[in-house]
Structures are given as structure tokens and as C-alpha cells.
PDB file of C-alpha atoms in Angstrom:
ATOM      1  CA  UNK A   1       7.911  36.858  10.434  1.00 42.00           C
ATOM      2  CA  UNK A   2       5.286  35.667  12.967  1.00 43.00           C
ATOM      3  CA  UNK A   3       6.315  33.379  15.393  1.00 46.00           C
ATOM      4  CA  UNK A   4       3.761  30.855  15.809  1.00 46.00           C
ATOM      5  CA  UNK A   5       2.047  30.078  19.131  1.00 46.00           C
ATOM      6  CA  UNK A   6       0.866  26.956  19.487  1.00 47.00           C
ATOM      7  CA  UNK A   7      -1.774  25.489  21.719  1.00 48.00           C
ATOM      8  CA  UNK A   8      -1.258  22.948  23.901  1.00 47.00           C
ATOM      9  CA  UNK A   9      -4.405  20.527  24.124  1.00 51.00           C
ATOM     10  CA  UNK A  10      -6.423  20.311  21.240  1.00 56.00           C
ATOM     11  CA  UNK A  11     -10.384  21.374  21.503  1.00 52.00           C
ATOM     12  CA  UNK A  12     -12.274  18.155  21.891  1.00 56.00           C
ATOM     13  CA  UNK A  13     -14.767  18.490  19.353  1.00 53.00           C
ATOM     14  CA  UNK A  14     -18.771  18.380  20.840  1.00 58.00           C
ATOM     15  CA  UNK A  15     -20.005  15.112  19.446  1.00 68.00           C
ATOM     16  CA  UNK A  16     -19.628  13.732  16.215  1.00 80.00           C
ATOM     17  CA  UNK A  17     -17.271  11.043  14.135  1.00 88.00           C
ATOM     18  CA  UNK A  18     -14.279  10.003  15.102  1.00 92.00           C
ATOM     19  CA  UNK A  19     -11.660   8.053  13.196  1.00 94.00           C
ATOM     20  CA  UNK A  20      -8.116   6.311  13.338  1.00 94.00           C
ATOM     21  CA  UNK A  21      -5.641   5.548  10.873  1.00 96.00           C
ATOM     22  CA  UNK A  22      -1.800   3.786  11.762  1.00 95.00           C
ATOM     23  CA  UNK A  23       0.410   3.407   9.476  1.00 96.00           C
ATOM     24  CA  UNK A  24       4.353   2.299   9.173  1.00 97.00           C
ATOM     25  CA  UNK A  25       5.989   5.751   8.754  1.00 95.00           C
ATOM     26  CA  UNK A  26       7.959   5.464   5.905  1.00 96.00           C
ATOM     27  CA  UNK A  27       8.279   8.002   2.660  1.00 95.00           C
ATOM     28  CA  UNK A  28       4.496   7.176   1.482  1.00 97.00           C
ATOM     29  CA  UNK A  29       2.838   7.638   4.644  1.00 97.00           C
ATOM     30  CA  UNK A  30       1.914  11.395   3.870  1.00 97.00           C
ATOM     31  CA  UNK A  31       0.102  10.440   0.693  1.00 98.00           C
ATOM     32  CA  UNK A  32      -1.935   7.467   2.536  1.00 98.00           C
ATOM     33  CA  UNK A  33      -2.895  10.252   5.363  1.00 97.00           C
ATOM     34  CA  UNK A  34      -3.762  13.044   2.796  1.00 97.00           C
ATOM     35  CA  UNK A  35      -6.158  10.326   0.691  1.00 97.00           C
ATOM     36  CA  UNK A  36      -7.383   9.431   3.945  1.00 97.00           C
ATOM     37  CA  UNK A  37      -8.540  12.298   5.323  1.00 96.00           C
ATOM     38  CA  UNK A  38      -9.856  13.816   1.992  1.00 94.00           C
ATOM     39  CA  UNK A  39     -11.907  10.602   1.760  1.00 93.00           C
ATOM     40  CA  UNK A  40     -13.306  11.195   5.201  1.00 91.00           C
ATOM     41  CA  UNK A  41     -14.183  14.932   4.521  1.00 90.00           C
ATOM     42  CA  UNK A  42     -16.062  13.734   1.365  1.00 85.00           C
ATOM     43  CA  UNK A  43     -17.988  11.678   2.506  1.00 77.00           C
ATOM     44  CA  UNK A  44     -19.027  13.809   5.865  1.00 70.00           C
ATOM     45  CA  UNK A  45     -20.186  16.623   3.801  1.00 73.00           C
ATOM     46  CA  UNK A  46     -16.918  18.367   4.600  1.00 77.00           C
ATOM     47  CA  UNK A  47     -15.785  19.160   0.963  1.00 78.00           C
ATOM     48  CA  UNK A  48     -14.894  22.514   1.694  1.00 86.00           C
ATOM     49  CA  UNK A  49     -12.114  21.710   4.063  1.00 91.00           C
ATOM     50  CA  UNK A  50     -10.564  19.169   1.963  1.00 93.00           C
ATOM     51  CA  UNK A  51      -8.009  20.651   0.318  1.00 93.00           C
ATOM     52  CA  UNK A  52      -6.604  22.985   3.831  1.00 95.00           C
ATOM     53  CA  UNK A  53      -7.089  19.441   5.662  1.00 96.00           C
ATOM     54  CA  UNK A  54      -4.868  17.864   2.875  1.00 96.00           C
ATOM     55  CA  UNK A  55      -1.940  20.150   3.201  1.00 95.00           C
ATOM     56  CA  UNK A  56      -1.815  20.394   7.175  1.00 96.00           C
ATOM     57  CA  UNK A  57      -1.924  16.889   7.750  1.00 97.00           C
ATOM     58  CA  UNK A  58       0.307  16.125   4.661  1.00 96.00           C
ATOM     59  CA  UNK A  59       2.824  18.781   6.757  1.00 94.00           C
ATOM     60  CA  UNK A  60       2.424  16.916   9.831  1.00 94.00           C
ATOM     61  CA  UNK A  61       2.885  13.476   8.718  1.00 95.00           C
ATOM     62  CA  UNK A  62       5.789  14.547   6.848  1.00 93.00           C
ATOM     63  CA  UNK A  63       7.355  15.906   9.774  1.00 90.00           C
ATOM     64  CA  UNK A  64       6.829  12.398  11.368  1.00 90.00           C
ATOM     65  CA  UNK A  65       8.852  11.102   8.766  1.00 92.00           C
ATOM     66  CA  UNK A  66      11.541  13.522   8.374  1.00 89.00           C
ATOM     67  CA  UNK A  67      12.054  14.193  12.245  1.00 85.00           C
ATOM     68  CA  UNK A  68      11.434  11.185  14.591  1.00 85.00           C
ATOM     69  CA  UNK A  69      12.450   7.791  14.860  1.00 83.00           C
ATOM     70  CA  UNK A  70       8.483   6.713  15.102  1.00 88.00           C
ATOM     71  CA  UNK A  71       8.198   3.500  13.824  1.00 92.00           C
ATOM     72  CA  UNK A  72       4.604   4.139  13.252  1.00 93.00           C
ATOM     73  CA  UNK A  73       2.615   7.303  12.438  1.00 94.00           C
ATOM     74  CA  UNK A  74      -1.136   7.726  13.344  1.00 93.00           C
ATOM     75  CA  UNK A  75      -3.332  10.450  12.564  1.00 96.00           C
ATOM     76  CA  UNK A  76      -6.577  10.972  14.191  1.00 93.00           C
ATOM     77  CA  UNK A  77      -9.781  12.507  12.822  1.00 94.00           C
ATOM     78  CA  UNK A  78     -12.804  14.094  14.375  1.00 93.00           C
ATOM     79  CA  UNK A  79     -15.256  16.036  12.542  1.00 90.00           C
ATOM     80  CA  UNK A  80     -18.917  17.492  14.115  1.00 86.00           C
ATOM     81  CA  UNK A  81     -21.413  20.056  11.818  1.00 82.00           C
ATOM     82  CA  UNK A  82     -18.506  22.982  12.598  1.00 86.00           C
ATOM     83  CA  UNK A  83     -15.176  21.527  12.788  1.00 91.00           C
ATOM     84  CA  UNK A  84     -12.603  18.970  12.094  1.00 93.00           C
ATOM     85  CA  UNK A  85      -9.810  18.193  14.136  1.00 94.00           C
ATOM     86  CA  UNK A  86      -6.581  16.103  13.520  1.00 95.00           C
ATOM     87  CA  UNK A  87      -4.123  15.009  14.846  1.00 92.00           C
ATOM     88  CA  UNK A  88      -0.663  12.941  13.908  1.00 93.00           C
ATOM     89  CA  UNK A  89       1.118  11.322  17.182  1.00 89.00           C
ATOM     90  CA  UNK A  90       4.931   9.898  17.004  1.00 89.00           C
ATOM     91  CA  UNK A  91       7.603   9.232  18.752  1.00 81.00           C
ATOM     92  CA  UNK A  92       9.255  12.165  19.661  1.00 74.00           C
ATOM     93  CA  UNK A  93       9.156  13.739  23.063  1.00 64.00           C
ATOM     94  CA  UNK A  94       9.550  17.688  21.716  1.00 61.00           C
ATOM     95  CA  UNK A  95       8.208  20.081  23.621  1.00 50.00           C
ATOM     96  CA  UNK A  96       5.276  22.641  22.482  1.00 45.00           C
ATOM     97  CA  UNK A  97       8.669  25.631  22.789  1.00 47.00           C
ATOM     98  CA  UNK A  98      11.008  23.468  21.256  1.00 54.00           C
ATOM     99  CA  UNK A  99       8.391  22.825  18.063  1.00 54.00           C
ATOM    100  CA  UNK A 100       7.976  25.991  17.666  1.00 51.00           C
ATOM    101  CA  UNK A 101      11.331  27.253  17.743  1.00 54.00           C
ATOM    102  CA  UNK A 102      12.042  25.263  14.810  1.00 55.00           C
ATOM    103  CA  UNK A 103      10.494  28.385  12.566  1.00 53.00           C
ATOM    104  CA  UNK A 104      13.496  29.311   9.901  1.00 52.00           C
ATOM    105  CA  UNK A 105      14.633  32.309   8.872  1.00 50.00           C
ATOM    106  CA  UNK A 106      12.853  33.405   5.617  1.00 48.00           C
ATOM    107  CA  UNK A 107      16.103  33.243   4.275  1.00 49.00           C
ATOM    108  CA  UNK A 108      16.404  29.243   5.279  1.00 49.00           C
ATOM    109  CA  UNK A 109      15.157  27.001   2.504  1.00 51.00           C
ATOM    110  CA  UNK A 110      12.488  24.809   4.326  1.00 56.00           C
ATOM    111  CA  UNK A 111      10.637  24.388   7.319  1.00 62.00           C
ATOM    112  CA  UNK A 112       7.622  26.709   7.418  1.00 72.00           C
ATOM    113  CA  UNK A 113       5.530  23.653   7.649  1.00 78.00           C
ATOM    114  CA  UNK A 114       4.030  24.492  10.857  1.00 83.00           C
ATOM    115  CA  UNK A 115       3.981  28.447   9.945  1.00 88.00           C
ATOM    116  CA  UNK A 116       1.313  26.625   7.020  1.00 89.00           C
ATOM    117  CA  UNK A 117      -0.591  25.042   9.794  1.00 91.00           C
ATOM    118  CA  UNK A 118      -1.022  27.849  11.523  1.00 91.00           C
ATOM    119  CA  UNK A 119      -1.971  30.175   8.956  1.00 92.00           C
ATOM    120  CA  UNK A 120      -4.424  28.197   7.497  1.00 93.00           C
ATOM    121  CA  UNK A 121      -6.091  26.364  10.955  1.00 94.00           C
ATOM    122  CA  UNK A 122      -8.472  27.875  13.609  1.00 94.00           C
ATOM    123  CA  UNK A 123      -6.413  26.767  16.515  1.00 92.00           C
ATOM    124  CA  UNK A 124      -3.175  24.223  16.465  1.00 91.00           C
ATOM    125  CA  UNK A 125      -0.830  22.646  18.984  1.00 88.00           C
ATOM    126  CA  UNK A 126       0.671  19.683  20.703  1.00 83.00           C
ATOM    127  CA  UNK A 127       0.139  17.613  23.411  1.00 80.00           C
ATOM    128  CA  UNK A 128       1.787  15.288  25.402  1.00 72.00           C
ATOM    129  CA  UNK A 129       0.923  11.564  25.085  1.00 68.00           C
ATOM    130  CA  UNK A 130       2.697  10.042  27.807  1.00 61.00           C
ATOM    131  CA  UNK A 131       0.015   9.188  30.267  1.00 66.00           C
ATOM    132  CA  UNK A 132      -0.682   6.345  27.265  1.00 66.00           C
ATOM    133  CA  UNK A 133       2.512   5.786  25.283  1.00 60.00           C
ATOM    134  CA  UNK A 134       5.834   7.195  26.780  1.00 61.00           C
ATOM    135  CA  UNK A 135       7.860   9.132  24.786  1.00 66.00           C
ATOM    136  CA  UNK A 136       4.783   9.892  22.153  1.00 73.00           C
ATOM    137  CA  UNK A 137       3.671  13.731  21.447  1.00 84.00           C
ATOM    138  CA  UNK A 138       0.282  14.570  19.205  1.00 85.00           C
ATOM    139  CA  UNK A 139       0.676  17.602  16.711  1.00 89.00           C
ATOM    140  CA  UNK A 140      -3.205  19.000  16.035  1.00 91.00           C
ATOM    141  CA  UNK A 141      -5.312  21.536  14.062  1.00 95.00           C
ATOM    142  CA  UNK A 142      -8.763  22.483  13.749  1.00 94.00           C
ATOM    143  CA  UNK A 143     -10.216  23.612  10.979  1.00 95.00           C
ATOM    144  CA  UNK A 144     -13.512  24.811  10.199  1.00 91.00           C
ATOM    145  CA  UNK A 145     -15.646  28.424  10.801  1.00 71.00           C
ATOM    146  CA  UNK A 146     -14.398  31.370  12.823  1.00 59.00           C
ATOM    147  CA  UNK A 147     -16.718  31.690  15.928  1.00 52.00           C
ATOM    148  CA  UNK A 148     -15.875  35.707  14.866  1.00 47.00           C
ATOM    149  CA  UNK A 149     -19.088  37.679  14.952  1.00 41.00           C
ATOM    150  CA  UNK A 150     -20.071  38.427  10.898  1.00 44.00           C
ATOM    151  CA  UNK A 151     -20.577  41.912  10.448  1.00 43.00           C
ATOM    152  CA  UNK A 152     -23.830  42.141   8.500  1.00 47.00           C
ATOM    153  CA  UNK A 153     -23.977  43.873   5.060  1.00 50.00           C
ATOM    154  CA  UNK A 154     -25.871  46.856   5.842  1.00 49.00           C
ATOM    155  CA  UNK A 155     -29.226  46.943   4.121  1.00 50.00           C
ATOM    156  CA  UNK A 156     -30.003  48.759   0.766  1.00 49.00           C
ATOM    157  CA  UNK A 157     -31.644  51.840   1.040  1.00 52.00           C
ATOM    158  CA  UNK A 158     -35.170  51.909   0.483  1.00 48.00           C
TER     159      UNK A 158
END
């Protein structure tokens, strides 16, 4: 099993949209982020990220809900041409080791959220928010295209 390695300030994406949702974090707030971010990626052009965005923020959220005593949730979206990024602050003071210790065993029912995150995003993390709000981290991914080189097809012989 991998263990996952998180990054610890997200990639602040090179112009673009940027958008904010809060919401009360109770049992529906995963559904309200997931329809809110697909809604977003629709209508940026972003369809093909929809449904990876979807299930990593749905994990995140969810992990609001199930682990903190956040009152509120919010998740915050930036998409350019390349990328999206999001992110899903609470309160909950955990650091970037401690997160990512939380891996189970493949044996443990549960708890590979993060291991989905990370498998499916460019680059993920956390980051501190207490310079703003005390006591608050961020989880984050990016999604989008690999800056990996393609290796070109070679050409057909003549």
C-alpha cells in the first residue's frame, strides 16, 4: 500500500475563475458540494473533470463531516484553461503527517478517502489557515493534464 504524500500549499492556479461555496456541515453537505462543483465544471467547459472532481470533493467534505467539529464547511473552486483546484477548509487543526497517517490497513473497512484523492489528482495537500481563521486547515487537489512530456506516436512508414 502506498502511503500518500501530501503537499502542503496548494498551486495557485495562473488566472482564471474563482468561486466560494459555505455551507452548515451537516449529513447533506457532500451532496450540495458535489452538485456544486459539477455545475461549475459544466458550465466552464470542464466536463471532463466532472465526475474525478465529484468524488474528491465529495471525499473531502465528507471527511468534514465525519471528523471535525466545523460548524461550517466551505469548499473553494478555481479553474483556468488547464486545471481546477479545490479546496474544503474546517475546523480542525490536523497536521499535513497526522492526515496522512490516517491511511488504514487494507484489511480496515474504511478510510482510503484520501488514498482516492491522491490517486486520481495531479497534486493534493493541506494547508494551514490560521493566519485568517485559527484553528481552520484547507484539504486541496488539482486536477486537470499532466505537464508529462507525450511521447509522440511514431509516424507510419512511408
Amino acid at each position: 500500500m502506498t502511503t500518500a504524500t501530501p503537499i502542503p500549499a496548494p498551486p495557485d492556479p495562473l488566472g482564471g475563475e474563482r468561486y466560494r461555496l459555505t455551507l452548515p456541515n451537516t449529513a447533506s453537505a457532500a451532496r450540495i458540494a458535489r452538485e456544486f462543483v459539477a455545475s461549475l465544471l459544466g458550465r466552464e467547459q470542464r466536463g471532463e473533470l466532472v465526475d474525478d472532481a465529484r468524488l474528491c470533493v465529495t471525499e473531502l467534505v465528507t471527511n468534514a463531516y465525519r471528523h471535525t467539529s466545523s460548524s461550517l464547511v466551505r469548499v473553494h473552486v478555481a479553474v483556468n484553461r488547464k486545471r481546477v483546484t479545490i479546496s474544503v477548509a474546517d475546523y480542525d487543526p490536523l497536521t499535513v503527517q497526522a492526515l496522512a497517517a490516517r491511511h488504514p490497513g487494507l484489511d480496515q473497512p474504511g478510510g482510503r478517502g484520501l488514498l482516492i484523492v491522491e490517486s486520481l489528482a495531479l497534486a493534493w495537500g493541506t494547508t494551514s489557515l490560521d493566519d485568517r481563521l485559527p484553528g481552520h486547515k484547507a484539504v486541496w487537489f488539482t486536477l486537470g493534464r499532466s505537464e508529462r512530456a507525450r511521447v509522440p506516436e511514431p509516424a507510419a512508414p512511408a
